[in-house]
Short mmCIF file of C-alpha atoms in Angstrom, two decimals:
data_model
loop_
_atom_site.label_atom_id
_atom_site.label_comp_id
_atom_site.label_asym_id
_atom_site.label_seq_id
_atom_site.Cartn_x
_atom_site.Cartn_y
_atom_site.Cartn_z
CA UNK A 21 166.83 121.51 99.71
CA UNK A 22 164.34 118.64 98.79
CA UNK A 23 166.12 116.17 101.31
CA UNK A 24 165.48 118.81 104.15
CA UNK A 25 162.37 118.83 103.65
CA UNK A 26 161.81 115.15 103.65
CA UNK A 27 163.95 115.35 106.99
CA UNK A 28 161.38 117.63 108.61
CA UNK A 29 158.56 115.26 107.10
CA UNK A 30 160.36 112.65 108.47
CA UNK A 31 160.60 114.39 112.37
CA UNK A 32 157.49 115.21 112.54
CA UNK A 33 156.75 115.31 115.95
CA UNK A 34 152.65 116.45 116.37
CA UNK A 35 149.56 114.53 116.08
CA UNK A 36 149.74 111.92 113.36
CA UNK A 37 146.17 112.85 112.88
CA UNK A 38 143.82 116.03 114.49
CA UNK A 39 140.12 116.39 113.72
CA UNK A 40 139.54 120.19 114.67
CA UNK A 41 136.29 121.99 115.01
CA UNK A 42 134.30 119.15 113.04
CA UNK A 43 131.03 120.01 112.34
CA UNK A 44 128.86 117.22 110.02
CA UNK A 45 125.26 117.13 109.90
CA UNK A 46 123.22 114.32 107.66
CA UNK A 47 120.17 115.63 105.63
CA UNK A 48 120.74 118.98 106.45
CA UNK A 49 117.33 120.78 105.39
CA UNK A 50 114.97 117.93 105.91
CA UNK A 51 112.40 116.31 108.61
CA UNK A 52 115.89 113.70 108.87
CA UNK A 53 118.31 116.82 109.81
CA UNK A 54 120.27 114.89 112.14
CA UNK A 55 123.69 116.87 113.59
CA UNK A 56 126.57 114.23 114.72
CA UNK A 57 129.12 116.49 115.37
CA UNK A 58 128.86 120.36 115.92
CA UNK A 59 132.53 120.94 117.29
CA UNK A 60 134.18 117.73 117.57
CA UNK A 61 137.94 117.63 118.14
CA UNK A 62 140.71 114.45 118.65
CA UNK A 63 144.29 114.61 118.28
CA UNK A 64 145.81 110.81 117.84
CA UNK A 65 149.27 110.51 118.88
CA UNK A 66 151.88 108.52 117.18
CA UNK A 67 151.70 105.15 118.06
CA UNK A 68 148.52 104.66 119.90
CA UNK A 69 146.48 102.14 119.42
CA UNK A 70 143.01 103.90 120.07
CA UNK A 71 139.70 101.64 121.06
CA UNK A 72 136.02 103.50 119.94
CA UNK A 73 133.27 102.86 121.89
CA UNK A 74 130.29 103.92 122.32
CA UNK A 75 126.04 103.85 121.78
CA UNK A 76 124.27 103.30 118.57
CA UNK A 77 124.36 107.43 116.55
CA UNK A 78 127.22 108.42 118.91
CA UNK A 79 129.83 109.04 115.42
CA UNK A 80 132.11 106.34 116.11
CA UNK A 81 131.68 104.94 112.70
CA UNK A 82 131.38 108.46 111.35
CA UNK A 83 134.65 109.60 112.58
CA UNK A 84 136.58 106.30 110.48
CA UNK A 85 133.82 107.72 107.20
CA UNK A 86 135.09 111.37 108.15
CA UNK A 87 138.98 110.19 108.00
CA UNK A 88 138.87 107.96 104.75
CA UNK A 89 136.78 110.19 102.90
CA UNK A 90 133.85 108.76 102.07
CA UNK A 91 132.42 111.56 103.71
CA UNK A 92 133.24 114.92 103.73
CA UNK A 93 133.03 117.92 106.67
CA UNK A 94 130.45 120.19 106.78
CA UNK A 95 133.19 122.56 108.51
CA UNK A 96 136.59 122.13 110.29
CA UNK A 97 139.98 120.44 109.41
CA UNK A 98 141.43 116.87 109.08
CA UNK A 99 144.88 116.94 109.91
CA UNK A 100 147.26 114.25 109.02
CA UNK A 101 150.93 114.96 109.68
CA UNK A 102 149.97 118.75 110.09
CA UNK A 103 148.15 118.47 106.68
CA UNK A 104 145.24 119.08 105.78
CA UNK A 105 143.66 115.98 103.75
CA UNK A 106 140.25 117.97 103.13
CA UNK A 107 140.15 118.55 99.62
CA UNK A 108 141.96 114.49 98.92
CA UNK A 109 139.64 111.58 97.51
CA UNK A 110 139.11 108.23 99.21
CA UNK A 111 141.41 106.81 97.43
CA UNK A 112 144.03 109.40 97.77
CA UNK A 113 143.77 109.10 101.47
CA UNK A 114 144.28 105.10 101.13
CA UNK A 115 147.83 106.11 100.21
CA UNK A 116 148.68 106.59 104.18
CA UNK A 117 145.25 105.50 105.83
CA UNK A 118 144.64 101.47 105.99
CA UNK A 119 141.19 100.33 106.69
CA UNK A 120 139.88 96.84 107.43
CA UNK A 121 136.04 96.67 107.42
CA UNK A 122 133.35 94.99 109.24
CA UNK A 123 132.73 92.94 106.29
CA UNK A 124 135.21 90.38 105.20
CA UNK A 125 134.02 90.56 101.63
CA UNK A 126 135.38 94.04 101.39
CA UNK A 127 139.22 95.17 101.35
CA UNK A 128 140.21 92.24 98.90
CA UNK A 129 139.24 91.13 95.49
CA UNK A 130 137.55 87.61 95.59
CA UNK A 131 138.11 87.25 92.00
CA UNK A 132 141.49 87.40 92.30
CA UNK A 133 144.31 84.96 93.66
CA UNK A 134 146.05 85.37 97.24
CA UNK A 135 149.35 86.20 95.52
CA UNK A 136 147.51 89.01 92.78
CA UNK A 137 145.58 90.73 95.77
CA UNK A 138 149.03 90.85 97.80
CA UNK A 139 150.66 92.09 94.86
CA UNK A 140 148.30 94.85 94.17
CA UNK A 141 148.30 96.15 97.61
CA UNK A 142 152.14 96.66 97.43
CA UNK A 143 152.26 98.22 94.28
CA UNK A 144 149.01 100.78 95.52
CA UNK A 145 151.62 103.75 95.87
CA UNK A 146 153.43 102.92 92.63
CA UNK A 147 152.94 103.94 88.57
CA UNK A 148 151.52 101.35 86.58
CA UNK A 149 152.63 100.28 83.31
CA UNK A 150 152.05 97.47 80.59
CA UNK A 151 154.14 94.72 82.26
CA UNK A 152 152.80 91.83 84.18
CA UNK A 153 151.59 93.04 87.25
CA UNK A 154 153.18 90.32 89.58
CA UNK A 155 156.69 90.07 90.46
CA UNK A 156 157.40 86.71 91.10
CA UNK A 157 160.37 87.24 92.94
CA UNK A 158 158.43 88.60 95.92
CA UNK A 159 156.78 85.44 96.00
CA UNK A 160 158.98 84.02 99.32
CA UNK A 161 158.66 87.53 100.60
CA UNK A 162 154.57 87.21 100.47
CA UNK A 163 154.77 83.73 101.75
CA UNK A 164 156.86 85.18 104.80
CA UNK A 165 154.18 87.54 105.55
CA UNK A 166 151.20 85.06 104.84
CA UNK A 167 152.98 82.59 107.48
CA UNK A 168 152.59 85.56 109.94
CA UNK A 169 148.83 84.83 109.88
CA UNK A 170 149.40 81.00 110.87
CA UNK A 171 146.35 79.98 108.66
CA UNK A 172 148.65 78.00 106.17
CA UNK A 173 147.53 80.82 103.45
CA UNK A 174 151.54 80.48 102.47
CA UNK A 175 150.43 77.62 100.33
CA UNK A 176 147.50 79.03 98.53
CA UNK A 177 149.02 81.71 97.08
CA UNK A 178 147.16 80.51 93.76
CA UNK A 179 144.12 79.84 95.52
CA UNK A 180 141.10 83.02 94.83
CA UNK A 181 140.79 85.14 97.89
CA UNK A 182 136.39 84.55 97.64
CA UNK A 183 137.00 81.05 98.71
CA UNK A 184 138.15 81.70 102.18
CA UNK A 185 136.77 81.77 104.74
CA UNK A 186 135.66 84.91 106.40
CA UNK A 187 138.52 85.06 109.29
CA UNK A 188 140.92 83.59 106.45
CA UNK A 189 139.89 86.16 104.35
CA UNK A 190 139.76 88.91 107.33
CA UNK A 191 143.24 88.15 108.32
CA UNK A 192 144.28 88.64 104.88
CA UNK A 193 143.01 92.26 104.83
CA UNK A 194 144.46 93.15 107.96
CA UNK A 195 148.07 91.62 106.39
CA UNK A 196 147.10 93.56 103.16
CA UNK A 197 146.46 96.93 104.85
CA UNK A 198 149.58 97.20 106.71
CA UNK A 199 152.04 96.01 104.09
CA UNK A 200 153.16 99.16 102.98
CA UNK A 201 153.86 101.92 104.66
CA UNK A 202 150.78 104.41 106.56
CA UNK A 203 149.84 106.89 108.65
CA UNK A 204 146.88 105.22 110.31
CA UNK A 205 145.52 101.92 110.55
CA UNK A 206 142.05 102.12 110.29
CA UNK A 207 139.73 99.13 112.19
CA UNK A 208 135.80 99.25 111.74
CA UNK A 209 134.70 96.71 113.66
CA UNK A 210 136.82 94.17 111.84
CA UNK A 211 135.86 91.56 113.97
CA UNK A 212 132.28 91.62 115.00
CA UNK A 213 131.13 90.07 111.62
CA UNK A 214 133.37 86.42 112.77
CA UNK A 215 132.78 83.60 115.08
CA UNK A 216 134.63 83.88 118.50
CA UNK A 217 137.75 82.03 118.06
CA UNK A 218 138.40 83.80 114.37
CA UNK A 219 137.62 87.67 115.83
CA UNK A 220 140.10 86.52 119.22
CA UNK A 221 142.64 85.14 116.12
CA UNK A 222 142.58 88.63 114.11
CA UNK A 223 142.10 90.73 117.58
CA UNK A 224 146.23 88.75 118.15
CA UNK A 225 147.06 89.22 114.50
CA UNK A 226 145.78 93.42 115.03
CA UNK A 227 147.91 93.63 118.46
CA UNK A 228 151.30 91.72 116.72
CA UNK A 229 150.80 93.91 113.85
CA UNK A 230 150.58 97.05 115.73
CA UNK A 231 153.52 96.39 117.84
CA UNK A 232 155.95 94.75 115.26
CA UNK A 233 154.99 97.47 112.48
CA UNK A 234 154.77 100.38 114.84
CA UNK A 235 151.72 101.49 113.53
CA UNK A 236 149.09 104.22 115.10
CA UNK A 237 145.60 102.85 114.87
CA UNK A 238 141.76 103.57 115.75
CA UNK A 239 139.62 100.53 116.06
CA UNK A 240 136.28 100.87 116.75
CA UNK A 241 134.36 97.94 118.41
CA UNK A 242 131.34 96.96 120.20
CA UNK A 243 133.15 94.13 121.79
CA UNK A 244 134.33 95.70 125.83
CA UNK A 245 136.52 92.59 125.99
CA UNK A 246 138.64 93.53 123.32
CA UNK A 247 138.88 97.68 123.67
CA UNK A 248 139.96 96.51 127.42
CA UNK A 249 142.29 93.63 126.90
CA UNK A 250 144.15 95.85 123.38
CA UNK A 251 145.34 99.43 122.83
CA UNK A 252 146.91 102.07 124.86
CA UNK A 253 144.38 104.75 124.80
CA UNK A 254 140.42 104.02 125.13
CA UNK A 255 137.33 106.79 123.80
CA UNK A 256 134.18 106.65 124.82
CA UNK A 257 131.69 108.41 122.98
CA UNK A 258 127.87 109.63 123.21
CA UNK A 259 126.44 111.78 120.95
CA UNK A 260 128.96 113.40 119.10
CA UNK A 261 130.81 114.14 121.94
CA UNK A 262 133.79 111.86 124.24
CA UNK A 263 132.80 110.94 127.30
CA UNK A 264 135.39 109.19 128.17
CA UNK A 265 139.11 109.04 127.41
CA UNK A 266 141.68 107.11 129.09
CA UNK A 267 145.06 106.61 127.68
CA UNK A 268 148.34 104.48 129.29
CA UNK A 269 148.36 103.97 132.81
CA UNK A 270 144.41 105.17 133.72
CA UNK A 271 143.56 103.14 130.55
CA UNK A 272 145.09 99.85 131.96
CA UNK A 273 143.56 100.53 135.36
CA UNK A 274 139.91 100.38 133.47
CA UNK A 275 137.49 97.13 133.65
CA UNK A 276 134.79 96.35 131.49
CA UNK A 277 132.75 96.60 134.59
CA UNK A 278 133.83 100.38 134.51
CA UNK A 279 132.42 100.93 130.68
CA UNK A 280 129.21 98.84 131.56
CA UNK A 281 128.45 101.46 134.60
CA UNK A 282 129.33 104.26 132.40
CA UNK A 283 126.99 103.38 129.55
CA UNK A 284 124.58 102.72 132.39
CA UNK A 285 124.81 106.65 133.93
CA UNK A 286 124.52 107.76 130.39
CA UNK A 287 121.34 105.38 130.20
CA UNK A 288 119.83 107.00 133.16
CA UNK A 289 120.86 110.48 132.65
CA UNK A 290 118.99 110.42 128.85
CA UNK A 291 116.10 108.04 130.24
CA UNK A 292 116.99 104.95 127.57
#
């Protein structure tokens, strides 16, 4: 009876992840009542690779806050494999929801050695006991997946993740997140804290992973080059609403030209 049911867990065939009827409101009560979303909704298919766009207070960021749990609905469900996560903590969800931040500092441990953070990540789902907490057999198995990131991180598995740079470092988060097995991949503007040639580096790193893990993923960026040029589905939002939403074939027809007139009729229409 319990294999069945991990069967029909296993064929599930809806949304990997539906936001229905969100409402969220910050400072409810106050002179800084401000409403994001009063009946938001987004279903996210199984392997898309979603771009977020959008103007400053539109909920881009909110919706990633929303999905992780570090914030919680006002009112309405979040879905994830036709479950609803409400009730879960953060760090429940980051069980089957990966998230790379803006900031490179966050989503490692500086203190800690390439080979302990790696270890740690894989062992996130797992029991711990008193033994040592790195296996050292998985050492040529981490060194595999560190030679992914073609940073030559493979030999400095003894070297402490704070003195990396922040694409080394950034890269290494993106490996970490994905290295066991989740739901959603998770992207807040993982790249707009780096200089160009490290964000274009972890923008290829984000599309290989994507692909060769078969992940589903929602990214969003301020960067029109990159929500172009990566993904399979595009969202443009405005003020708690989508705007736009393009996915496959209409989605690859798009310029950035396209998203720079859009943002300009929604400049004109609210007189910015």
């Amino acid at each position: 009876m319990i294999k069945q049911k991990n069967n029909m867990l296993a064929e599930f065939n809806g949304p990997i992840v539906s936001l229905q009827h969100i409402q969220k409101t910050f400072n409810p009560h106050s002179v800084n009542e401000i409403t994001i979303f009063q009946d938001f909704n987004l279903d996210i298919k199984k392997h898309q690779f979603i771009s977020v766009i959008g103007s400053n207070g539109s909920g881009k960021t909110t919706i990633l806050n929303l999905l992780c749990g570090s914030l919680a609905v006002d009112n309405g469900k979040i879905l994830v494999k036709g479950k609803s996560v409400n009730k879960k903590k953060e760090f429940q969800r980051a069980k089957f929801i990966g998230r790379v931040f803006q900031d490179p500092a966050k989503g490692t441990c500086p203190e800690l050695t390439i080979l302990e953070n790696m270890a740690m990540a894989e062992a996130k789902d797992k029991h711990f006991g008193l033994a040592f907490g790195v296996n050292r057999k998985r050492m040529d198995y981490y060194k595999s997946q560190l030679s992914l990131l073609k940073l030559g991180l493979e030999d400095k598995l003894h070297v402490q993740v704070g003195s990396l740079s922040g694409g080394q470092r950034q890269a290494l988060a993106l490996l970490i997140a994905t290295m066991t097995h989740i739901d959603l991949l998770v992207l807040d503007e993982h790249t707009a804290a780096l200089d160009p040639k490290s964000a274009d580096n972890v923008m290829r790193l984000t599309d290989q992973f994507v692909k060769e893990k078969q992940l589903t993923a929602l990214m969003v960026t301020h960067n029109l080059k990159f929500a172009i040029d990566y993904g399979n589905r595009l969202i443009m939002m405005h003020k708690g609403g989508i705007v736009l939403d393009a996915a496959y074939e209409k989605k690859d027809a798009l310029q950035v030209d396209d998203l720079l007139n859009q943002f300009n009729q929604i400049s004109i229409e609210t007189g910015n």
